[in-house]
Amino acid sequence: GPITGYPGWAHYGASKAAQLGFMRSAAVELAKYKITVNAVSPGNVLTEGLTALGEQYLDNVRSVLPLGEIGTPRDIGFAALFLASHEAGFITGQTIVLDGGQVLPETPDFRTAW
């Protein structure tokens, strides 16, 4: 995605970065109308496609997540619902990353440092 890179996936990262650039420009352009524009950036989400990769794959994903759990579509929906709410009316041009903390550790062996 736009936060971390992965070999062979430059096109994917570039497309996500472009979407975020578009979102920020739209936020600036639409602010005069009191319209907010934000992004939700999910990490791994427990969908049928991800589940089809098998339990070993899911365990590997969980092992690199500080929260130790894979997000659900419901988790993503709650973030989108918040951004669409009146309570989020002063938030614009921002990205909420929903990844269980995946981008936080500096090393893959972060759990052994505890």
Coordinates of N, CA, C and O in Angstrom, one line a residue:
G1 N 0.8 -1.2 0.0 CA 0.0 0.0 0.0 C 0.8 1.3 0.0 O 2.0 1.2 -0.3
P2 N 0.3 2.4 0.4 CA 1.0 3.6 0.4 C 2.0 3.8 1.5 O 2.8 4.7 1.5
I3 N 1.9 2.9 2.5 CA 2.7 3.1 3.7 C 4.0 2.2 3.6 O 5.1 2.7 3.9
T4 N 3.8 1.0 3.3 CA 5.0 0.1 3.1 C 5.0 -0.5 1.7 O 4.0 -0.5 1.0
G5 N 6.2 -0.8 1.3 CA 6.4 -1.4 0.0 C 6.5 -2.9 0.0 O 6.7 -3.5 1.1
Y6 N 6.3 -3.5 -1.1 CA 6.4 -5.0 -1.3 C 7.0 -5.3 -2.7 O 6.5 -4.7 -3.6
P7 N 8.0 -6.1 -2.7 CA 8.6 -6.4 -4.0 C 7.6 -6.9 -5.1 O 6.8 -7.7 -4.7
G8 N 7.6 -6.3 -6.2 CA 6.7 -6.7 -7.3 C 5.4 -6.0 -7.3 O 4.5 -6.3 -8.1
W9 N 5.2 -5.2 -6.3 CA 3.9 -4.5 -6.1 C 4.0 -3.0 -6.2 O 3.2 -2.2 -5.6
A10 N 4.9 -2.5 -7.0 CA 5.1 -1.0 -7.1 C 3.8 -0.4 -7.7 O 3.5 0.7 -7.2
H11 N 3.2 -1.0 -8.6 CA 2.0 -0.5 -9.2 C 0.9 -0.3 -8.2 O 0.1 0.6 -8.2
Y12 N 0.8 -1.3 -7.3 CA -0.2 -1.2 -6.3 C 0.0 0.0 -5.3 O -0.9 0.8 -5.0
G13 N 1.3 0.1 -4.8 CA 1.6 1.2 -3.9 C 1.4 2.5 -4.6 O 0.9 3.5 -4.0
A14 N 1.8 2.6 -5.9 CA 1.6 3.9 -6.6 C 0.2 4.3 -6.7 O -0.2 5.4 -6.6
S15 N -0.7 3.3 -7.0 CA -2.1 3.6 -7.1 C -2.7 4.0 -5.8 O -3.5 4.9 -5.8
K16 N -2.3 3.4 -4.7 CA -2.8 3.8 -3.4 C -2.3 5.2 -3.1 O -3.1 6.1 -2.5
A17 N -1.1 5.5 -3.3 CA -0.5 6.9 -3.1 C -1.2 7.9 -3.9 O -1.5 9.0 -3.4
A18 N -1.6 7.6 -5.1 CA -2.3 8.5 -6.0 C -3.7 8.8 -5.4 O -4.2 9.9 -5.4
Q19 N -4.3 7.8 -4.9 CA -5.7 7.9 -4.3 C -5.6 8.9 -3.1 O -6.5 9.8 -2.9
L20 N -4.5 8.8 -2.3 CA -4.4 9.6 -1.2 C -4.1 11.1 -1.6 O -4.6 12.0 -1.0
G21 N -3.3 11.2 -2.6 CA -3.1 12.6 -3.2 C -4.3 13.2 -3.7 O -4.6 14.4 -3.4
F22 N -5.1 12.4 -4.4 CA -6.4 12.9 -4.9 C -7.3 13.3 -3.7 O -8.0 14.4 -3.7
M23 N -7.3 12.5 -2.6 CA -8.2 12.8 -1.5 C -7.8 14.1 -0.8 O -8.6 14.9 -0.5
R24 N -6.5 14.3 -0.7 CA -6.0 15.6 0.0 C -6.4 16.8 -0.9 O -6.8 17.8 -0.3
S25 N -6.2 16.7 -2.2 CA -6.6 17.8 -3.1 C -8.1 18.1 -3.0 O -8.5 19.2 -2.9
A26 N -8.8 17.0 -3.0 CA -10.3 17.2 -2.9 C -10.7 17.8 -1.6 O -11.6 18.6 -1.5
A27 N -10.0 17.4 -0.5 CA -10.3 18.0 0.8 C -10.1 19.5 0.8 O -10.9 20.3 1.3
V28 N -9.0 20.0 0.2 CA -8.7 21.4 0.1 C -9.8 22.1 -0.8 O -10.3 23.1 -0.4
E29 N -10.0 21.5 -1.9 CA -11.0 22.1 -2.9 C -12.4 22.2 -2.3 O -13.1 23.2 -2.6
L30 N -12.8 21.2 -1.5 CA -14.2 21.2 -1.1 C -14.4 21.8 0.3 O -15.5 21.9 0.7
A31 N -13.3 22.1 1.0 CA -13.4 22.7 2.3 C -14.3 24.0 2.3 O -15.0 24.2 3.3
K32 N -14.2 24.8 1.3 CA -15.0 26.0 1.3 C -16.5 25.7 1.3 O -17.3 26.6 1.7
Y33 N -16.9 24.5 1.0 CA -18.3 24.1 1.0 C -18.6 23.4 2.3 O -19.7 22.8 2.4
K34 N -17.7 23.3 3.2 CA -17.8 22.6 4.5 C -18.0 21.1 4.2 O -18.7 20.4 5.0
I35 N -17.4 20.6 3.2 CA -17.4 19.2 2.8 C -16.1 18.6 3.2 O -15.0 19.1 2.8
T36 N -16.1 17.6 4.0 CA -14.8 16.9 4.4 C -14.6 15.7 3.6 O -15.5 15.0 3.1
V37 N -13.3 15.5 3.3 CA -12.9 14.3 2.5 C -11.7 13.6 3.2 O -10.7 14.3 3.5
N38 N -11.9 12.4 3.5 CA -10.9 11.6 4.2 C -10.8 10.2 3.6 O -11.5 9.9 2.7
A39 N -9.8 9.4 4.1 CA -9.6 8.1 3.6 C -9.5 7.1 4.7 O -9.1 7.4 5.8
V40 N -9.9 5.9 4.4 CA -9.8 4.8 5.3 C -8.8 3.8 4.6 O -9.0 3.4 3.5
S41 N -7.7 3.5 5.3 CA -6.7 2.6 4.7 C -6.6 1.3 5.5 O -5.8 1.2 6.5
P42 N -7.3 0.3 5.0 CA -7.3 -1.0 5.8 C -6.0 -1.8 5.5 O -5.5 -1.7 4.4
G43 N -5.6 -2.5 6.5 CA -4.5 -3.5 6.3 C -5.2 -4.8 5.9 O -6.2 -4.8 5.2
N44 N -4.7 -5.9 6.4 CA -5.3 -7.2 6.2 C -6.7 -7.2 6.8 O -6.8 -6.8 8.0
V45 N -7.7 -7.6 6.1 CA -9.0 -7.7 6.6 C -9.5 -9.1 6.3 O -9.3 -9.7 5.3
L46 N -10.1 -9.7 7.4 CA -10.6 -11.1 7.3 C -11.8 -11.2 6.4 O -12.9 -11.1 6.8
T47 N -11.5 -11.5 5.1 CA -12.5 -11.7 4.1 C -12.4 -13.1 3.6 O -11.5 -13.8 4.0
E48 N -13.4 -13.5 2.8 CA -13.3 -14.8 2.2 C -12.0 -15.1 1.5 O -11.4 -16.2 1.5
G49 N -11.6 -14.1 0.7 CA -10.3 -14.2 0.0 C -9.1 -14.4 0.9 O -8.3 -15.3 0.6
L50 N -9.0 -13.7 2.0 CA -7.9 -13.9 2.9 C -8.0 -15.2 3.6 O -7.0 -16.0 3.7
T51 N -9.2 -15.6 4.0 CA -9.4 -16.9 4.7 C -9.1 -18.0 3.8 O -8.5 -19.0 4.2
A52 N -9.3 -17.9 2.5 CA -9.0 -19.0 1.5 C -7.5 -19.3 1.4 O -7.1 -20.3 0.9
L53 N -6.7 -18.4 1.9 CA -5.2 -18.6 1.9 C -4.8 -19.6 3.0 O -3.6 -20.0 3.0
G54 N -5.7 -19.9 3.9 CA -5.4 -21.0 4.8 C -5.0 -20.5 6.2 O -4.6 -19.3 6.4
E55 N -5.1 -21.3 7.2 CA -4.9 -21.0 8.6 C -3.4 -20.6 8.9 O -3.1 -19.7 9.7
Q56 N -2.5 -21.3 8.2 CA -1.1 -21.0 8.4 C -0.8 -19.6 7.9 O -0.1 -18.8 8.6
Y57 N -1.3 -19.2 6.8 CA -1.2 -17.8 6.3 C -1.7 -16.8 7.3 O -1.1 -15.8 7.7
L58 N -3.0 -17.1 7.8 CA -3.6 -16.2 8.8 C -2.8 -16.1 10.1 O -2.6 -15.0 10.6
D59 N -2.2 -17.2 10.5 CA -1.4 -17.2 11.7 C -0.1 -16.3 11.5 O 0.3 -15.6 12.4
N60 N 0.4 -16.4 10.3 CA 1.6 -15.6 10.0 C 1.3 -14.1 10.0 O 2.0 -13.3 10.4
V61 N 0.1 -13.8 9.4 CA -0.3 -12.4 9.4 C -0.5 -11.9 10.9 O 0.0 -10.9 11.3
R62 N -1.2 -12.7 11.7 CA -1.5 -12.3 13.1 C -0.1 -12.1 13.8 O -0.1 -11.3 14.7
S63 N 0.9 -12.9 13.5 CA 2.1 -12.8 14.2 C 2.9 -11.5 14.0 O 3.7 -11.1 14.8
V64 N 2.5 -10.7 13.0 CA 3.2 -9.4 12.7 C 2.3 -8.3 13.1 O 2.7 -7.1 12.9
L65 N 1.1 -8.6 13.7 CA 0.2 -7.5 14.1 C 0.3 -7.3 15.6 O 0.1 -8.2 16.4
P66 N 0.7 -6.1 16.1 CA 0.8 -5.9 17.5 C -0.5 -6.3 18.3 O -0.4 -6.8 19.4
L67 N -1.6 -6.0 17.7 CA -2.9 -6.4 18.3 C -3.2 -7.9 18.2 O -4.0 -8.4 18.9
G68 N -2.4 -8.6 17.3 CA -2.5 -10.0 17.2 C -3.8 -10.6 16.6 O -4.0 -11.8 16.6
E69 N -4.6 -9.7 16.0 CA -5.9 -10.1 15.4 C -6.0 -9.4 14.0 O -5.5 -8.3 13.9
I70 N -6.6 -10.1 13.1 CA -6.9 -9.5 11.8 C -8.2 -8.8 11.8 O -9.1 -9.2 12.5
G71 N -8.2 -7.6 11.2 CA -9.4 -6.8 11.2 C -10.5 -7.4 10.4 O -10.3 -8.3 9.6
T72 N -11.7 -6.9 10.7 CA -12.9 -7.4 10.0 C -13.6 -6.3 9.2 O -13.3 -5.1 9.4
P73 N -14.4 -6.7 8.3 CA -15.1 -5.7 7.5 C -15.9 -4.7 8.4 O -16.0 -3.5 8.2
R74 N -16.4 -5.2 9.5 CA -17.1 -4.4 10.5 C -16.2 -3.3 11.1 O -16.6 -2.2 11.3
D75 N -14.9 -3.7 11.4 CA -13.9 -2.7 11.9 C -13.8 -1.6 10.9 O -13.7 -0.4 11.3
I76 N -13.7 -1.9 9.6 CA -13.5 -0.9 8.6 C -14.8 0.0 8.5 O -14.7 1.2 8.4
G77 N -15.9 -0.7 8.6 CA -17.2 0.1 8.5 C -17.3 1.1 9.7 O -17.8 2.2 9.5
F78 N -16.9 0.7 10.9 CA -17.0 1.6 12.0 C -16.2 2.9 11.8 O -16.6 4.0 12.1
A79 N -15.0 2.7 11.2 CA -14.1 3.9 10.9 C -14.8 4.8 9.9 O -14.8 6.0 10.0
A80 N -15.3 4.2 8.8 CA -16.0 4.9 7.8 C -17.2 5.7 8.3 O -17.5 6.8 8.0
L81 N -18.0 5.0 9.2 CA -19.2 5.6 9.8 C -18.8 6.8 10.7 O -19.4 7.8 10.6
F82 N -17.7 6.6 11.4 CA -17.2 7.8 12.2 C -16.8 8.9 11.3 O -17.2 10.1 11.6
L83 N -16.1 8.7 10.2 CA -15.7 9.8 9.4 C -16.9 10.5 8.7 O -16.8 11.7 8.4
A84 N -18.0 9.7 8.6 CA -19.2 10.3 8.0 C -20.1 11.0 9.0 O -21.1 11.6 8.6
S85 N -19.7 10.9 10.3 CA -20.5 11.5 11.3 C -20.3 13.0 11.6 O -19.2 13.5 11.2
H86 N -21.2 13.6 12.2 CA -21.1 15.0 12.6 C -19.9 15.2 13.5 O -19.2 16.2 13.5
E87 N -19.6 14.2 14.4 CA -18.5 14.2 15.3 C -17.1 14.4 14.6 O -16.2 14.8 15.2
A88 N -17.0 13.9 13.4 CA -15.8 14.0 12.6 C -15.8 15.2 11.7 O -14.9 15.3 10.8
G89 N -16.6 16.2 11.9 CA -16.8 17.3 11.1 C -15.6 18.3 11.0 O -15.5 19.1 10.1
F90 N -14.6 18.1 11.9 CA -13.4 19.0 11.9 C -12.2 18.2 11.3 O -11.1 18.7 11.4
I91 N -12.5 17.0 10.8 CA -11.4 16.2 10.3 C -11.5 16.2 8.8 O -12.6 15.8 8.2
T92 N -10.5 16.6 8.1 CA -10.5 16.6 6.6 C -9.1 16.4 6.1 O -8.1 16.8 6.7
G93 N -9.0 15.7 5.0 CA -7.7 15.5 4.4 C -6.8 14.5 5.1 O -5.6 14.4 4.9
Q94 N -7.4 13.6 5.9 CA -6.7 12.7 6.8 C -6.9 11.2 6.3 O -8.0 10.9 5.7
T95 N -6.0 10.4 6.7 CA -6.2 8.9 6.5 C -6.1 8.2 7.8 O -5.2 8.4 8.6
I96 N -7.1 7.4 8.0 CA -7.2 6.5 9.2 C -6.7 5.2 8.7 O -7.2 4.5 7.9
V97 N -5.6 4.7 9.3 CA -5.0 3.4 9.0 C -5.5 2.4 10.0 O -5.4 2.5 11.2
L98 N -6.2 1.3 9.4 CA -6.8 0.3 10.3 C -6.0 -1.0 9.9 O -6.4 -1.7 9.0
D99 N -4.9 -1.2 10.7 CA -4.1 -2.4 10.4 C -3.6 -3.2 11.6 O -2.7 -4.0 11.5
G100 N -4.3 -3.0 12.7 CA -3.9 -3.7 13.9 C -2.5 -3.3 14.4 O -1.9 -4.0 15.2
G101 N -2.0 -2.2 13.9 CA -0.7 -1.7 14.3 C 0.5 -2.3 13.5 O 1.6 -2.1 13.8
Q102 N 0.1 -2.9 12.3 CA 1.1 -3.6 11.5 C 2.3 -2.7 11.1 O 3.4 -3.2 11.1
V103 N 2.1 -1.4 10.8 CA 3.2 -0.6 10.4 C 4.0 0.0 11.5 O 5.0 0.7 11.3
L104 N 3.7 -0.3 12.8 CA 4.4 0.3 13.9 C 5.7 -0.3 14.3 O 6.7 0.4 14.5
P105 N 5.8 -1.6 14.3 CA 7.1 -2.2 14.7 C 8.2 -1.9 13.8 O 8.0 -1.9 12.6
E106 N 9.4 -1.7 14.3 CA 10.6 -1.4 13.5 C 11.3 -2.7 13.0 O 12.0 -2.7 12.0
T107 N 11.0 -3.8 13.7 CA 11.6 -5.1 13.3 C 10.5 -6.1 13.4 O 9.6 -6.0 14.2
P108 N 10.7 -7.2 12.6 CA 9.7 -8.3 12.6 C 9.7 -9.0 13.9 O 8.7 -9.7 14.2
D109 N 10.7 -9.0 14.7 CA 10.8 -9.7 15.9 C 10.4 -8.9 17.1 O 10.8 -9.1 18.2
F110 N 9.5 -7.9 16.9 CA 9.1 -7.0 18.0 C 8.5 -7.7 19.2 O 8.7 -7.2 20.3
R111 N 7.9 -8.8 19.1 CA 7.3 -9.5 20.2 C 8.3 -10.0 21.2 O 8.1 -10.1 22.4
T112 N 9.5 -10.4 20.7 CA 10.5 -10.9 21.6 C 11.2 -9.8 22.4 O 11.9 -10.1 23.4
A113 N 11.0 -8.5 22.1 CA 11.5 -7.4 22.8 C 10.7 -7.1 24.1 O 11.2 -6.3 24.9
W114 N 9.6 -7.7 24.2 CA 8.7 -7.4 25.4 C 9.2 -8.1 26.6 O 9.3 -9.1 27.0

